[in-house]
PDB file of C-alpha atoms and ligand atoms in Angstrom:
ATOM      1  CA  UNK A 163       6.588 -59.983 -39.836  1.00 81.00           C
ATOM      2  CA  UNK A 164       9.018 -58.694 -37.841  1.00 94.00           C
ATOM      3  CA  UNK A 165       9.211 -58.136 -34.010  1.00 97.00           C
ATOM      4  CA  UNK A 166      11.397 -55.794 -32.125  1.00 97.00           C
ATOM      5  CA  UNK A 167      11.892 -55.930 -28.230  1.00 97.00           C
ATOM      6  CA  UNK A 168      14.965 -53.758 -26.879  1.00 97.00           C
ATOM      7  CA  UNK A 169      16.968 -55.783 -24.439  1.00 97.00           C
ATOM      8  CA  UNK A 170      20.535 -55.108 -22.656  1.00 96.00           C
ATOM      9  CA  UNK A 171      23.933 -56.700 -22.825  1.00 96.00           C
ATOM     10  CA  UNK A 172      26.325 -56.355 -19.750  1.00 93.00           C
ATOM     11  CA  UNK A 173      29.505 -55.246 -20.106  1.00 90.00           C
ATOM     12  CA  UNK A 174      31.023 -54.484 -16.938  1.00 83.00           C
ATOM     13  CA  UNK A 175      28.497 -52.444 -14.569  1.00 79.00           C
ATOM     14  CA  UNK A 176      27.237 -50.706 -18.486  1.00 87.00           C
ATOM     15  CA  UNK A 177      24.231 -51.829 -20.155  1.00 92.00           C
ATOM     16  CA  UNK A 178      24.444 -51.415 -23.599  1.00 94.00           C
ATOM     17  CA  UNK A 179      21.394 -51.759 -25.758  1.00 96.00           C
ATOM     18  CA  UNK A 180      20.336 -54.782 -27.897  1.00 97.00           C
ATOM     19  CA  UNK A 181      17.269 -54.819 -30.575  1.00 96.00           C
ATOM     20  CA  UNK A 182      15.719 -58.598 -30.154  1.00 97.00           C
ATOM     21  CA  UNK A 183      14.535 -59.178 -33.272  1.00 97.00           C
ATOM     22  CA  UNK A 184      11.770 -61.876 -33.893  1.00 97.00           C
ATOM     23  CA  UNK A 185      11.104 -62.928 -37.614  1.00 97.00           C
ATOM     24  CA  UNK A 186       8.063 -65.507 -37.833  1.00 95.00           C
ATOM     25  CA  UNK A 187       7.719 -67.258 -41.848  1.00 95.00           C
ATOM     26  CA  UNK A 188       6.747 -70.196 -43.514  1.00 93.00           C
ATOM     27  CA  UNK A 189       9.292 -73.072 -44.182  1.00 92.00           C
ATOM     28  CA  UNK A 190      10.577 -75.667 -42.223  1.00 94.00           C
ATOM     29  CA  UNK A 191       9.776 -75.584 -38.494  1.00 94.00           C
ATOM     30  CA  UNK A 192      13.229 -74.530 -36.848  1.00 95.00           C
ATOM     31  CA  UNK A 193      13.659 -72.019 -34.417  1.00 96.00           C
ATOM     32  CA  UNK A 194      16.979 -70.074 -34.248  1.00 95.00           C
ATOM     33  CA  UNK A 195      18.837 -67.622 -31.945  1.00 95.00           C
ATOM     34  CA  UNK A 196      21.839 -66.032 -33.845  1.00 95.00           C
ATOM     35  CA  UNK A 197      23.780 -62.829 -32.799  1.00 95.00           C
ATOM     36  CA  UNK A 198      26.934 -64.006 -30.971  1.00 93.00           C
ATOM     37  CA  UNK A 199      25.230 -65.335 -27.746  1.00 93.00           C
ATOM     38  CA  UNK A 200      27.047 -67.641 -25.421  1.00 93.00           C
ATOM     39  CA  UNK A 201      25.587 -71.099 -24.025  1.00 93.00           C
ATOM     40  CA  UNK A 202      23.089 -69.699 -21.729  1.00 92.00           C
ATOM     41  CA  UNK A 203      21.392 -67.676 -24.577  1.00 94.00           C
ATOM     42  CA  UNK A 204      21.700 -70.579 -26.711  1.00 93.00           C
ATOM     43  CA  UNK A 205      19.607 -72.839 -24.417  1.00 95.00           C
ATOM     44  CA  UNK A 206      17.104 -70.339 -24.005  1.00 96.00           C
ATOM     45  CA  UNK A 207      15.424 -71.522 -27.051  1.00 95.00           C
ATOM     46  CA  UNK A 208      14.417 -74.262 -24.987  1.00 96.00           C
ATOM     47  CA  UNK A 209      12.908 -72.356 -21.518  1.00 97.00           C
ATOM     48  CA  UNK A 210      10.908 -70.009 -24.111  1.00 97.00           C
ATOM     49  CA  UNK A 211       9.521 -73.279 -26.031  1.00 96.00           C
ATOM     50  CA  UNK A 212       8.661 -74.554 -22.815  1.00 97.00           C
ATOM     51  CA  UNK A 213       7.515 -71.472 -20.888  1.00 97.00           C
ATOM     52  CA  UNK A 214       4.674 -70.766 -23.853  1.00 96.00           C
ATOM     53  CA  UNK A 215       3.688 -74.223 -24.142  1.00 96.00           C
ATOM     54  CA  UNK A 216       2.782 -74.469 -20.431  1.00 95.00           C
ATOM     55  CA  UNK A 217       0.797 -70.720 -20.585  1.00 93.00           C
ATOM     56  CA  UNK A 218      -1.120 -72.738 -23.449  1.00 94.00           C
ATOM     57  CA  UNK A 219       0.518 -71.292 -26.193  1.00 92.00           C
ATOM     58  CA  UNK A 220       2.957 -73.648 -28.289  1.00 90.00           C
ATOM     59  CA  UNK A 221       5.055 -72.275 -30.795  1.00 93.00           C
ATOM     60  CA  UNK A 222       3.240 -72.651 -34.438  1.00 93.00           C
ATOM     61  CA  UNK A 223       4.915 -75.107 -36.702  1.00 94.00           C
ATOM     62  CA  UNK A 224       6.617 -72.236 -38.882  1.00 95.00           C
ATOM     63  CA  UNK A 225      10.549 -71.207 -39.277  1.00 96.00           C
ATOM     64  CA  UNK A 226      11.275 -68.796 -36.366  1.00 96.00           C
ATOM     65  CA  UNK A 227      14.799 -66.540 -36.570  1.00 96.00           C
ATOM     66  CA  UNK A 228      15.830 -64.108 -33.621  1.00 96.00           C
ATOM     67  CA  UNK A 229      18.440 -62.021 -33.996  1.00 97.00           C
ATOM     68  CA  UNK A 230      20.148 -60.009 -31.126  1.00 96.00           C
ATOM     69  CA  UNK A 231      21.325 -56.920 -32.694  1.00 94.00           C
ATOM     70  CA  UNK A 232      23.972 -56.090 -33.226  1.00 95.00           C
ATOM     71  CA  UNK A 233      25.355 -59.043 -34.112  1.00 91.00           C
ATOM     72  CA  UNK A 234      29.129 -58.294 -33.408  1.00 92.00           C
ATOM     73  CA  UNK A 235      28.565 -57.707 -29.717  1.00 93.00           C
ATOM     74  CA  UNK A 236      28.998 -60.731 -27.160  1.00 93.00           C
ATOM     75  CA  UNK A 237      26.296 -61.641 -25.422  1.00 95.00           C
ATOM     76  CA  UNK A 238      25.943 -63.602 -22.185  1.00 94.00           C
ATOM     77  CA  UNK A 239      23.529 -63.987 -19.559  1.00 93.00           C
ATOM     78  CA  UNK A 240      19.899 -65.502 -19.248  1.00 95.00           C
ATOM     79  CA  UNK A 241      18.162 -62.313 -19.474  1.00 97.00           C
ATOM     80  CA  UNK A 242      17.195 -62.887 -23.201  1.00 97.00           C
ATOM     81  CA  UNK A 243      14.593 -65.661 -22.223  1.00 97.00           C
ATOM     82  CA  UNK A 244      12.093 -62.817 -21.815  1.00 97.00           C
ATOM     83  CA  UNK A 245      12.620 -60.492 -24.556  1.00 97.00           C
ATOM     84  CA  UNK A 246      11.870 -63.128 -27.031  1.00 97.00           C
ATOM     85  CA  UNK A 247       9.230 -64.860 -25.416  1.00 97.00           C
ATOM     86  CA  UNK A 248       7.697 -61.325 -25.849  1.00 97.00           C
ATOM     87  CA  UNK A 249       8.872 -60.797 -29.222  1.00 97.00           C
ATOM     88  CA  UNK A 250       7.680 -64.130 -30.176  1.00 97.00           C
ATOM     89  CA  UNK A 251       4.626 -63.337 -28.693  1.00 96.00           C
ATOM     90  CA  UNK A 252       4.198 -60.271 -30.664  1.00 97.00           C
ATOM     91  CA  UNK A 253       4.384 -62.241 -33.957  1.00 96.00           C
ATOM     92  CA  UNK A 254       1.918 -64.862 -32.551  1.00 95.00           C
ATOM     93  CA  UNK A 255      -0.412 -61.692 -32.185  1.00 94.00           C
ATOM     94  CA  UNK A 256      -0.768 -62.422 -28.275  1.00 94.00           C
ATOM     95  CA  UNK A 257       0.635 -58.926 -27.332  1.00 94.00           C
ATOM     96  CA  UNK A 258       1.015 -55.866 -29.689  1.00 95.00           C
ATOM     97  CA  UNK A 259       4.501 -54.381 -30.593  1.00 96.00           C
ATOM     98  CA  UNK A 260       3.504 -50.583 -29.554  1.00 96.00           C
ATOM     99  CA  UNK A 261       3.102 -51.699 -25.722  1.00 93.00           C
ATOM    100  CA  UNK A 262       6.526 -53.255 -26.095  1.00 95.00           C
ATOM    101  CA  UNK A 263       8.037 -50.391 -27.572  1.00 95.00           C
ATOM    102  CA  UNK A 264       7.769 -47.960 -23.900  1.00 93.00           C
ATOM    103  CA  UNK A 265      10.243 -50.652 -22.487  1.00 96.00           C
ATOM    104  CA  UNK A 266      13.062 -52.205 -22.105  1.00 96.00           C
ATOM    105  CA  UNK A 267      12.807 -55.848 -21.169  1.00 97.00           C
ATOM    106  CA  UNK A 268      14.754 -58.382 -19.250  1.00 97.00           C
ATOM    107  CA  UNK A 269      14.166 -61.640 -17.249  1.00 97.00           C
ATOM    108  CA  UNK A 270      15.184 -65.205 -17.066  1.00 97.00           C
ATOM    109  CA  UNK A 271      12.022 -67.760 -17.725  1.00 97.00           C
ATOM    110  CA  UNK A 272      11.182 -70.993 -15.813  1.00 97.00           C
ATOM    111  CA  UNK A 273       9.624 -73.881 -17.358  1.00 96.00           C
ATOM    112  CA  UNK A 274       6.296 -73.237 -16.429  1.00 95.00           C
ATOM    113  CA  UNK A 275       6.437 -69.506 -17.395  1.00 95.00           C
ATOM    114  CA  UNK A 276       7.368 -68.343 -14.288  1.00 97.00           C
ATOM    115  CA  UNK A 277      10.139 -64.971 -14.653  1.00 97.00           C
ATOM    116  CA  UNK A 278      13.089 -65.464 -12.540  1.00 97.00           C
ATOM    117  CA  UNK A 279      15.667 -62.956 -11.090  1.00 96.00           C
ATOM    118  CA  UNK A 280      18.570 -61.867 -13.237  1.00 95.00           C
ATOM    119  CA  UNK A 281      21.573 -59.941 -12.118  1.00 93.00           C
ATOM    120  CA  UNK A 282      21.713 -56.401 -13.116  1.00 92.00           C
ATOM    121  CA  UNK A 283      18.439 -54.965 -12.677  1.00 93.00           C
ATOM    122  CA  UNK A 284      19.578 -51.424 -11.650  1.00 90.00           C
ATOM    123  CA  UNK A 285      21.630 -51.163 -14.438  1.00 91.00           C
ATOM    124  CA  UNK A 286      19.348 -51.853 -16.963  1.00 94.00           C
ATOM    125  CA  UNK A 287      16.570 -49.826 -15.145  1.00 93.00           C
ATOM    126  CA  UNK A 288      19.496 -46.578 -15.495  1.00 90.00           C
ATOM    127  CA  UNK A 289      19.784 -47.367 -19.049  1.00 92.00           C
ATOM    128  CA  UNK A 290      16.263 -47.669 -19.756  1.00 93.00           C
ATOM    129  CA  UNK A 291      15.494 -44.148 -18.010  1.00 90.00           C
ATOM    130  CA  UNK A 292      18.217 -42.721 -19.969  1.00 90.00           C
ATOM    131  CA  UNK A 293      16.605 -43.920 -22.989  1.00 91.00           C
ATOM    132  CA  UNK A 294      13.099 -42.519 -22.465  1.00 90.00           C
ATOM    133  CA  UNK A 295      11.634 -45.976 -21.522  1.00 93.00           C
ATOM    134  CA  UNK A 296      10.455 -48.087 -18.483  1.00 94.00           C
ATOM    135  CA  UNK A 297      11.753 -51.469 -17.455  1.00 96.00           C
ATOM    136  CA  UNK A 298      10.216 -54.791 -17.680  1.00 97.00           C
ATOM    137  CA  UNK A 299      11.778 -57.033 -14.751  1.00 96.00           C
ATOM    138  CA  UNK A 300      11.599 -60.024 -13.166  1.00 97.00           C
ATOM    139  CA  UNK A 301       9.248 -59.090  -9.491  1.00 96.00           C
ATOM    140  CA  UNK A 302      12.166 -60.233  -7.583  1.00 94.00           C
ATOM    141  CA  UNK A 303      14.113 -57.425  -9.007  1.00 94.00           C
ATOM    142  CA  UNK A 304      11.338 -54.961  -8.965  1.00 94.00           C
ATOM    143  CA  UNK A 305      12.999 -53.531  -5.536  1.00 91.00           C
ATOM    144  CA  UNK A 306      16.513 -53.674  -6.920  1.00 90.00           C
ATOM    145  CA  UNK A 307      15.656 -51.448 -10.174  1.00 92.00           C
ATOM    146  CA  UNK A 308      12.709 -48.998  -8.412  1.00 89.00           C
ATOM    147  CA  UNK A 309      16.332 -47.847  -7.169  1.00 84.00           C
ATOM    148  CA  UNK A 310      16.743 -46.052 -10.441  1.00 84.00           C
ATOM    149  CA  UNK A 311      14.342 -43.513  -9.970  1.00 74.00           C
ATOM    150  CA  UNK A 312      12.265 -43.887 -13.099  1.00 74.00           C
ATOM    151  CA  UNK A 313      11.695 -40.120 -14.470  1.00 72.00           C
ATOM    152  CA  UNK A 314       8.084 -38.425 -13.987  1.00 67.00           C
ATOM    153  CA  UNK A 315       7.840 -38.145 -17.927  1.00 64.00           C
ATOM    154  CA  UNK A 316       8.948 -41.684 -18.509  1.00 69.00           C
ATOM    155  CA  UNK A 317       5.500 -43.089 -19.683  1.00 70.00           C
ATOM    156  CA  UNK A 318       6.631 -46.937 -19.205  1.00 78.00           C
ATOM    157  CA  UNK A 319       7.505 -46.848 -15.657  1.00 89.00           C
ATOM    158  CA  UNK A 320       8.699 -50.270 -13.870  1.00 94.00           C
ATOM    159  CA  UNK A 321       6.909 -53.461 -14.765  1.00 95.00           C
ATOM    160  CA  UNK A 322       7.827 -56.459 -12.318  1.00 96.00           C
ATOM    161  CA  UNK A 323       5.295 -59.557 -13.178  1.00 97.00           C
ATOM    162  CA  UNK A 324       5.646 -62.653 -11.345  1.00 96.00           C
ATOM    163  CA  UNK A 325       5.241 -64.269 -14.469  1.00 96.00           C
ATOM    164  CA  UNK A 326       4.186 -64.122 -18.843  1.00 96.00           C
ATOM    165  CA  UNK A 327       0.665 -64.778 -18.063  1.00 95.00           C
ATOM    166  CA  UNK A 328       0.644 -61.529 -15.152  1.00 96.00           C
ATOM    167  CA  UNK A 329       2.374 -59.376 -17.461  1.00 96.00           C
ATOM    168  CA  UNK A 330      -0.102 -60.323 -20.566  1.00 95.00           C
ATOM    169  CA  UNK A 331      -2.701 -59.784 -18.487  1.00 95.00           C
ATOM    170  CA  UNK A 332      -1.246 -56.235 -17.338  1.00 95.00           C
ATOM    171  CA  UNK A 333      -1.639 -55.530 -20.744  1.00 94.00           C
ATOM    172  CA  UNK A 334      -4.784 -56.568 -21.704  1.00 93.00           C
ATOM    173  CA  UNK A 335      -5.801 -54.477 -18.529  1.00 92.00           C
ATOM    174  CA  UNK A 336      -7.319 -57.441 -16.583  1.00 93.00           C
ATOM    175  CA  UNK A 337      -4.731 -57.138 -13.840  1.00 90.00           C
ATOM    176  CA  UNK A 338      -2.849 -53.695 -13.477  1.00 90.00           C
ATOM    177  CA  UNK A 339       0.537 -54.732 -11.837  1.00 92.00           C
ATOM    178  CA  UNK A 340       1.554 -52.438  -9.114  1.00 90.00           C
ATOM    179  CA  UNK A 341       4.879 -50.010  -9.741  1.00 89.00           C
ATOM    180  CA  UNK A 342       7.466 -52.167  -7.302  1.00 90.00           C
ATOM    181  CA  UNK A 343       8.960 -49.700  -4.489  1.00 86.00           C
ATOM    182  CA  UNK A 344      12.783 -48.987  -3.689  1.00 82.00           C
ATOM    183  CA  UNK A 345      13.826 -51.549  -0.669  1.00 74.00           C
ATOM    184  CA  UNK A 346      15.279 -49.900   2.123  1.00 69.00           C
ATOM    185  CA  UNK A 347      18.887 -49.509   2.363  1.00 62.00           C
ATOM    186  CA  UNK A 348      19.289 -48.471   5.977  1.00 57.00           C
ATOM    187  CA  UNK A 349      17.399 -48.513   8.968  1.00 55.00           C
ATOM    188  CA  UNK A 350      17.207 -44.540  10.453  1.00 53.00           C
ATOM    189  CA  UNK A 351      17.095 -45.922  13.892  1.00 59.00           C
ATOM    190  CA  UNK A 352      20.411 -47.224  13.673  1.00 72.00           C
ATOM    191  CA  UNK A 353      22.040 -43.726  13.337  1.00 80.00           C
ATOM    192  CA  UNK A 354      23.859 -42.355  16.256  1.00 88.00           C
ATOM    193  CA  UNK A 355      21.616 -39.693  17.671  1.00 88.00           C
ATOM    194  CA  UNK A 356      22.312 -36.209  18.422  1.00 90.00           C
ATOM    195  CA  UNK A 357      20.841 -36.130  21.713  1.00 90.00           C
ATOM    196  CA  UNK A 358      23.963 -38.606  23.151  1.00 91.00           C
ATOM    197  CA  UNK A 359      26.236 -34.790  23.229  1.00 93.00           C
ATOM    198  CA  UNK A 360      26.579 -33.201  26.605  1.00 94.00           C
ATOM    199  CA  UNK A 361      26.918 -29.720  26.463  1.00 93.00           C
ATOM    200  CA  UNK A 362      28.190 -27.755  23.066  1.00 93.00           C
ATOM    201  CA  UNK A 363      25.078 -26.138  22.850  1.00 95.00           C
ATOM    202  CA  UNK A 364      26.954 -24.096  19.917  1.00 94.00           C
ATOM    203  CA  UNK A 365      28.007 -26.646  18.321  1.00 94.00           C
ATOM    204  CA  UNK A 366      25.076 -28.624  18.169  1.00 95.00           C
ATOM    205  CA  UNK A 367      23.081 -24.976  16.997  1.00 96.00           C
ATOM    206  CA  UNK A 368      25.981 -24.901  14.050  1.00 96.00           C
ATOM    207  CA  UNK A 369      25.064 -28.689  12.770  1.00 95.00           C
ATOM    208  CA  UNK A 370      21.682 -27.938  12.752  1.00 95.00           C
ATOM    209  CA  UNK A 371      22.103 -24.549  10.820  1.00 96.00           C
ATOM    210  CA  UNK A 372      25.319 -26.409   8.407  1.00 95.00           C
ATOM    211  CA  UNK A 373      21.962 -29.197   8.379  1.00 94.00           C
ATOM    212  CA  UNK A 374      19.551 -27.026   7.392  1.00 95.00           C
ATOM    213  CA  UNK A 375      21.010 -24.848   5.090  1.00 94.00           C
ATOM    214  CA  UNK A 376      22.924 -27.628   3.126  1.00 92.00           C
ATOM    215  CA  UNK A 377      26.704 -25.307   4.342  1.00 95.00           C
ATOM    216  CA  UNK A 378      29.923 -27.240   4.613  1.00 94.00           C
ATOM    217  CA  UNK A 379      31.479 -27.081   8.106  1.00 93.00           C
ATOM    218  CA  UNK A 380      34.447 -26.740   9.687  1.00 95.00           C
ATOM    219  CA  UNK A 381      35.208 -28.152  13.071  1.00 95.00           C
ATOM    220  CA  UNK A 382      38.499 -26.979  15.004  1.00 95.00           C
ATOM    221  CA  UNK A 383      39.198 -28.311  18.501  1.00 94.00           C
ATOM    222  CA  UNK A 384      41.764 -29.888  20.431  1.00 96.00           C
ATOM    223  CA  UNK A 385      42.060 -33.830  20.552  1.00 96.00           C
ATOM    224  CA  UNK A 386      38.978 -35.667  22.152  1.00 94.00           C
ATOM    225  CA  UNK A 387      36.871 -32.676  22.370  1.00 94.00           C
ATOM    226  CA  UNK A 388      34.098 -34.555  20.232  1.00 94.00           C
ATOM    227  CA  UNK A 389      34.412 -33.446  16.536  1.00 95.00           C
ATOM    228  CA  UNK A 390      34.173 -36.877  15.007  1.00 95.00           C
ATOM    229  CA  UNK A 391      31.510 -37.455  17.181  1.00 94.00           C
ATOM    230  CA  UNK A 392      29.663 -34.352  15.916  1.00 94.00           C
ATOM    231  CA  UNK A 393      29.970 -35.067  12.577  1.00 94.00           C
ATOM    232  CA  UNK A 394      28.599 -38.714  12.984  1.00 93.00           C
ATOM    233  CA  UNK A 395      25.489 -37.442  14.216  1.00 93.00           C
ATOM    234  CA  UNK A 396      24.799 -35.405  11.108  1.00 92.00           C
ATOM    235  CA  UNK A 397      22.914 -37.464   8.957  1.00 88.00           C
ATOM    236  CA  UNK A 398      20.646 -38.594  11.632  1.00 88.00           C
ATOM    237  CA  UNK A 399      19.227 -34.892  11.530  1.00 90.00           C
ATOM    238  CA  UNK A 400      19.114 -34.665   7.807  1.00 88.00           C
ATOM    239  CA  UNK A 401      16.093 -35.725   5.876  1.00 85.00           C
ATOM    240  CA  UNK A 402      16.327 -39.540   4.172  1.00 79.00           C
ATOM    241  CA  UNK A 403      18.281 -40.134   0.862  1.00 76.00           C
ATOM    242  CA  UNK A 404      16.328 -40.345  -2.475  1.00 73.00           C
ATOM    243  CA  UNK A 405      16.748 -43.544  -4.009  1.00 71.00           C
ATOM    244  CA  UNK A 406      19.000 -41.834  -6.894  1.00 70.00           C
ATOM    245  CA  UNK A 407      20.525 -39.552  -4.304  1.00 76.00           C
ATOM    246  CA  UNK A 408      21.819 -42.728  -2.105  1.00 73.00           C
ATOM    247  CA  UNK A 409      22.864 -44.241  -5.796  1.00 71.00           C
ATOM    248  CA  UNK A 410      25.014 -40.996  -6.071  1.00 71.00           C
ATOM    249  CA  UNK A 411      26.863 -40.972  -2.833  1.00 72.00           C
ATOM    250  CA  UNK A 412      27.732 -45.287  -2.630  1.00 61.00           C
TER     251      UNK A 412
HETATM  252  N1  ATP B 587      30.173 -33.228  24.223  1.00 61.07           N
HETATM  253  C1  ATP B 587      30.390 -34.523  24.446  1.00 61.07           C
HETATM  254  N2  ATP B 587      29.403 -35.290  24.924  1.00 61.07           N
HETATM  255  C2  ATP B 587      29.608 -36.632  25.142  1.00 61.07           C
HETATM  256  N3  ATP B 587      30.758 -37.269  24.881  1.00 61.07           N
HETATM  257  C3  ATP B 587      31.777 -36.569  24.412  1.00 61.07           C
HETATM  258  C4  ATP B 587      31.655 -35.147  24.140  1.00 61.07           C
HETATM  259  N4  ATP B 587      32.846 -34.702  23.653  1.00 61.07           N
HETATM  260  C5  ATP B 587      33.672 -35.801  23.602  1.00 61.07           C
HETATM  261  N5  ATP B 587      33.041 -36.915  24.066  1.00 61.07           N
HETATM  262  C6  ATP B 587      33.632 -38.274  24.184  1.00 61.07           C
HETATM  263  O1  ATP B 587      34.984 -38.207  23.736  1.00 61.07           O
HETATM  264  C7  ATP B 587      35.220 -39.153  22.701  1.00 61.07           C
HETATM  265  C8  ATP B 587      36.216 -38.580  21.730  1.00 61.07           C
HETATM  266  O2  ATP B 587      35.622 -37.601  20.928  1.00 61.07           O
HETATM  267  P1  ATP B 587      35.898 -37.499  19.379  1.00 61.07           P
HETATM  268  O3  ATP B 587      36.513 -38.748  18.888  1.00 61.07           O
HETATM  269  O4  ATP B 587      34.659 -37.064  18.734  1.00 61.07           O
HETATM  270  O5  ATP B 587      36.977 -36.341  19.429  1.00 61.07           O
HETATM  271  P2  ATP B 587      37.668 -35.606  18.216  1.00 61.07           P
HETATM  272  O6  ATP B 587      37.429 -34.150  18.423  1.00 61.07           O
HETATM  273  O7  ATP B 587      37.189 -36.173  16.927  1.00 61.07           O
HETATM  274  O8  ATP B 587      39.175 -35.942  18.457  1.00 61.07           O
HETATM  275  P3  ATP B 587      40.363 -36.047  17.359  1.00 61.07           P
HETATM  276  O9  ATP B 587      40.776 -34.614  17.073  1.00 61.07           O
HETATM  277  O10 ATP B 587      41.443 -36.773  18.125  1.00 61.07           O
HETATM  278  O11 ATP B 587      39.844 -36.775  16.174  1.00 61.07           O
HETATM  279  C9  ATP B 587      33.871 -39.416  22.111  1.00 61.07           C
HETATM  280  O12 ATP B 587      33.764 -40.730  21.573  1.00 61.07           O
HETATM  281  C10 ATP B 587      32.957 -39.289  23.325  1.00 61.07           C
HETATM  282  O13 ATP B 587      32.910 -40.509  24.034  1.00 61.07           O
HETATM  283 MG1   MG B 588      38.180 -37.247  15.317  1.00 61.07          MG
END
């Protein structure tokens, strides 16, 4: 049988998809990764061997292909480790392929089946919500890719186990993993406030209406007479940033 987990490739800041394909027969025991990866995908034939083994669950003595579709596209990174450990354990019949299919998976395994961080979480959390699907991610990066903003209909939300055995057991509904939440960019205390004015009583009356109201502004006044310092004291009276709106204005 066949196994399908959908994966990313990085090129630049874009995440472009990748089908990781996991074909289990019998044959000679080999286990192959084709589909144009660099060194770091190559090796990960060996953290997957070894991440299984020590969860108790050795690779069967049978000829094992995975191809990262498609095939012409580069591929770098260590993010593959996870996507087919998963797949592999979909044709081992440890998890089942319709879970797998609400997300899109990515992660860097340790020897003892631990998930490490990988770079470009947010990315691949954006791509995933464009695509209808939720994000499987290392916990480290849970924070980085709750950034995305994971749409209300998007049934997969963000999954961010510690490591395989958590997110099997997520599964298997023994241990619901919690949805990871944004980290905070800035601290609001740190914003001038607009109580350090003297005076300019209209002024201050036509930031909080501009505030308010969500109206541009337009401050004329001679040299010194505090228009910069107006102006930096408008976000302290506007409500926090969104994750996805603070995305939009960096
Ligand atoms: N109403 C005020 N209350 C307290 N301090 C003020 C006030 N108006 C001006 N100041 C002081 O004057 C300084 C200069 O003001 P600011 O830089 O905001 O002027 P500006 O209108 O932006 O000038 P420019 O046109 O040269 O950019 C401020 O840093 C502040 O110390
Ligand atoms: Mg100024």
């Amino acid at each position: 049988m066949v196994a399908r987990v959908e994966t990313v490739a990085f090129q630049g800041v874009e995440a472009r998809p990748v089908d990781v394909q996991v074909h289990m027969a019998g044959g000679m025991p080999t286990f192959t990764v084709v589909g144009l990866g660099d060194k770091a995908v190559a090796e990960s034939r060996e953290r997957v061997r070894a991440a299984l083994h020590a969860i108790g669950l050795g690779l069967p003595p049978k000829r094992i292909t995975v191809n990262l579709a498609p095939a012409d596209m580069p591929k770098e990174g260590s993010h593959y480790d996870l996507p087919i450990a998963l797949g592999l354990l979909v044709v081992m019949g440890v998890m089942s392929q319709t879970d797998l299919d609400k997300f899109i998976v990515i992660g860097e395994l340790s020897l003892d089946g631990q998930i490490n961080a990988v770079a470009g979480a947010l990315p691949a959390a954006m791509a995933a919500n464009a695509r209808g699907r939720g994000l499987i991610c290392p916990e480290a990066c849970g924070p980085e890719a709750a950034w995305a903003g994971m749409d209300e209909a998007n049934v997969g939300g963000i999954l961010a186990p510690r490591s395989i055995i958590a997110l099997v057991n997520h599964f298997k509904g023994t241990q619901v993993l919690a949805e990871p939440q944004p980290m905070k960019a800035t601290d609001a205390r740190s914003q001038p406030d607009l109580r350090d004015i003297k005076g300019q009583e209209m002024a201050k009356r036509a930031l909080e209406v501009a505030a308010a109201g969500g109206h541009n502004m337009l401050m004329v006044g001679p040299p010194g007479s505090g228009k910069s310092m107006l102006a930096a004291r408008l976000p302290g009276i506007l409500p926090p940033l969104s994750p996805r709106e603070m995305l939009g204005i960096r």
